[in-house]
CSV table of C-alpha atoms in Angstrom, one decimal:
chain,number,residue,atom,x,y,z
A,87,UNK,CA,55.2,82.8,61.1
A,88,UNK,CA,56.3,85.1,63.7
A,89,UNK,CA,56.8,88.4,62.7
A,90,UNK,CA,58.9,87.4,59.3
A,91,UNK,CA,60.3,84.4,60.9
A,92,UNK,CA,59.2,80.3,60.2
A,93,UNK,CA,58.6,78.8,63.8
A,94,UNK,CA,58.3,75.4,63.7
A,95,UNK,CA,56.5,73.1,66.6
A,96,UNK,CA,53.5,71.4,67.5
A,97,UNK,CA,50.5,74.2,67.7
A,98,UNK,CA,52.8,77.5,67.1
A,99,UNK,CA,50.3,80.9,68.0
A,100,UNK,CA,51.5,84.0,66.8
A,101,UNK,CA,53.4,84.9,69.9
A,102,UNK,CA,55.8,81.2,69.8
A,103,UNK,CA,53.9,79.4,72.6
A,104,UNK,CA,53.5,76.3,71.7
A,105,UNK,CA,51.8,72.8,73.1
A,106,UNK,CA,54.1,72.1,75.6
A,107,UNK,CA,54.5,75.7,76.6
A,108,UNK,CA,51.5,78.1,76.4
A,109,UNK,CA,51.7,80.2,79.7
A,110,UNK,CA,51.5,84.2,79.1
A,111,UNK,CA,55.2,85.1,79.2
A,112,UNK,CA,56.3,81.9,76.7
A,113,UNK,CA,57.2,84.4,74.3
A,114,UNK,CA,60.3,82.7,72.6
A,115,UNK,CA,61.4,81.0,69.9
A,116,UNK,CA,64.8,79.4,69.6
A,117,UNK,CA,67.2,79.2,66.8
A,118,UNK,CA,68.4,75.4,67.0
A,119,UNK,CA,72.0,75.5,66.0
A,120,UNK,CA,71.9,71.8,64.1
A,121,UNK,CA,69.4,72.9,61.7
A,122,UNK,CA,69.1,76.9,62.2
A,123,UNK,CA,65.6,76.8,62.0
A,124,UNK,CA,63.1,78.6,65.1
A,125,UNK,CA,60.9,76.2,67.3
A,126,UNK,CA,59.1,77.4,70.8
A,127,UNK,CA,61.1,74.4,72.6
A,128,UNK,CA,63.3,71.3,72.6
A,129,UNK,CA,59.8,69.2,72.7
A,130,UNK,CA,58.7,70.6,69.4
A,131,UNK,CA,62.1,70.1,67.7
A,132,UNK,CA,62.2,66.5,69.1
A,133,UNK,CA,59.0,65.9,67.3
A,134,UNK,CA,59.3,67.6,64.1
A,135,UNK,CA,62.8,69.0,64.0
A,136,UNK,CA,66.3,67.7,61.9
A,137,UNK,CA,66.6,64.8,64.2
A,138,UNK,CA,70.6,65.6,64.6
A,139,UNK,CA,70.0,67.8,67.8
A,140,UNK,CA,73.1,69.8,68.4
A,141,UNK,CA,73.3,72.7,71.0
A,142,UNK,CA,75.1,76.0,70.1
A,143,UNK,CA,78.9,76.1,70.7
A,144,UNK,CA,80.1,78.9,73.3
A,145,UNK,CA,82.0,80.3,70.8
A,146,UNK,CA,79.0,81.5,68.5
A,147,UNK,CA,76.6,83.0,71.7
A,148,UNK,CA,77.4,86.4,69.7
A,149,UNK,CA,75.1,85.0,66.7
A,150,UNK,CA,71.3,85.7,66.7
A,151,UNK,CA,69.1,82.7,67.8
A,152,UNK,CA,66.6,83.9,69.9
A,153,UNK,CA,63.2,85.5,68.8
A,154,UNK,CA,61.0,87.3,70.7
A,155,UNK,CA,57.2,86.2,70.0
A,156,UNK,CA,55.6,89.7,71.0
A,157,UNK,CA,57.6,91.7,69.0
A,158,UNK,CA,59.4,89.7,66.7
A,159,UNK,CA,62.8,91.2,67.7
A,160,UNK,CA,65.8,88.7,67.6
A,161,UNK,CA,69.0,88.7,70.6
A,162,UNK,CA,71.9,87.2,70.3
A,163,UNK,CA,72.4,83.8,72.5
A,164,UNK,CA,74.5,86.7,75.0
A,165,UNK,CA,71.9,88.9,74.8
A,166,UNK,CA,69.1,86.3,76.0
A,167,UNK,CA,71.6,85.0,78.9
A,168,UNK,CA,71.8,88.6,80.3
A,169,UNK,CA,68.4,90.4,80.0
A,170,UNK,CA,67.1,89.0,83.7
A,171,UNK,CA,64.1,87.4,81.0
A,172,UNK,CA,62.8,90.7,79.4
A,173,UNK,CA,62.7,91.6,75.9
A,174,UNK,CA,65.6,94.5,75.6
A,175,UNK,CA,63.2,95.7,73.0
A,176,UNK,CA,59.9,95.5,73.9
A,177,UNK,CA,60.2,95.0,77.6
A,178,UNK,CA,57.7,92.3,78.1
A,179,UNK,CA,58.7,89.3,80.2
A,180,UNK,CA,59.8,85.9,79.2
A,181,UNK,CA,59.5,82.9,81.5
A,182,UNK,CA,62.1,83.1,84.1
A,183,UNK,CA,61.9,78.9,84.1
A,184,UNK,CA,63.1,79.0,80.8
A,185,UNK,CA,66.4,79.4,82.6
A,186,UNK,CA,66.5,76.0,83.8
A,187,UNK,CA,66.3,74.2,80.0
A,188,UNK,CA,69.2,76.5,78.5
A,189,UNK,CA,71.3,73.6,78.5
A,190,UNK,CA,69.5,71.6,75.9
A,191,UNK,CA,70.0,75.0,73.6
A,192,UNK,CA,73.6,76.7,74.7
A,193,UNK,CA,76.7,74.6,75.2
């Protein structure tokens, strides 16, 4: 659980990181659009997720599917894209290289 949220993966801590990403600033959970449920990354959902991955449709980037593991607040997929990887609520960092996977997540 993360703050009133189920994240799924493969060793969750409080704050989202996970196995496969544990640095400081992995501080996010995403909201997989095939089975709306939270995991820290595509890696965890490969291994435990719906198996019918799916990324979110351009359309629907107004819809909340992205959590932030420090203070539990959730930004739209428009929100995440824009906020230069800072929490718009809390103001700690995400990890910038985040950036480079968005494609597995957003269409």
């Amino acid at each position: 659980m993360s703050h009133h949220h189920t994240v799924k993966g493969v060793s969750v801590d409080a704050e989202t990181r996970c196995a496969h990403y544990h640095s400081a600033i992995d501080r996010i959970a995403i909201k997989f659009f095939c089975c709306q449920q939270y995991f820290p990354c595509f890696e965890c959902h490969q291994a435990i997720g719906c198996g019918n991955h799916q990324v979110w449709p351009k359309d629907r980037f107004q819809e909340k599917a992205v959590l932030c593991g420090s203070c539990g607040h959730e930004l739209t997929i428009d929100e995440y894209l824009a906020c230069a990887s800072i929490c718009p609520s809390c103001t700690l960092p995400f990890n910038p290289g985040c950036n480079l996977h968005t494609y597995l997540y957003f269409g």
